[in-house]
């Protein structure tokens, strides 16, 4: 029987998880290639726009775990699967099961455009629907089904919306109102993906973070929310592989 293969574009770490419900978590990253979205401000467009096609390796679950060990040794007990959109991959359950057998927790982030049964095996699942500034449209019927299924099965679930402008803010309010029972995170967007100086980028990101905090503090719509920075950009700027 031929082993299923997963399109992997990066394996790196250990580093910290920079955003979402497990921010600050020491983790390894497995970044998969391919996405059904093409967000205007995507910070990992190389996973889907063709610029990273020569970096893609078709790997089995065993090969991915071996590469994680080669890179991180015995220094980690947590893996984050990112993309692109890893929810496009029907056979990711094989990797999740193997990591669990190794005693490793698995986190994953997806935009909520596609359901996979293996969502129920993820230890920390972040759904990050994309706001208007992305240029993408949310399929609310699909997202409703995902949230309902995960909630019914008592899985660890959170929602995260990245905010760039007022339209995004209103979208975030709508998401929180639609799913008030789900832990909700806001994050200011990084609107300067070309800045090479981490110090200059940090100053800009701090301004955007403070503005989002101030706006949220005055809001009666967003009460049970957490506002997080994109922590890895504060530390390393726009650098890849950290």
Coordinates of C-alpha atoms in Angstrom, one line a residue, residues 85-93 96 108 110 113-122 125 142 145-146 149-150:
X85 CA -4.7 26.0 4.2
X86 CA -3.9 22.6 5.6
X87 CA -7.7 21.9 5.7
X88 CA -7.4 21.0 2.0
X89 CA -5.5 17.9 2.9
X90 CA -7.7 14.8 3.4
X91 CA -4.9 12.6 4.7
X92 CA -3.5 14.9 7.4
X93 CA -5.1 12.6 10.0
X96 CA -1.9 13.9 13.5
X108 CA -3.8 24.0 13.5
X110 CA -7.5 27.4 9.0
X113 CA -13.7 27.2 4.3
X114 CA -13.4 23.4 4.4
X115 CA -14.4 20.7 6.9
X116 CA -12.2 17.7 7.6
X117 CA -13.2 14.9 10.0
X118 CA -9.7 15.0 11.4
X119 CA -10.5 18.5 12.9
X120 CA -11.9 16.4 15.8
X121 CA -8.3 15.1 16.5
X122 CA -6.6 18.6 16.7
X125 CA -7.9 24.4 16.5
X142 CA -19.7 26.2 5.8
X145 CA -21.3 23.8 10.2
X146 CA -17.6 23.7 11.3
X149 CA -19.6 20.3 14.7
X150 CA -16.6 21.2 16.8

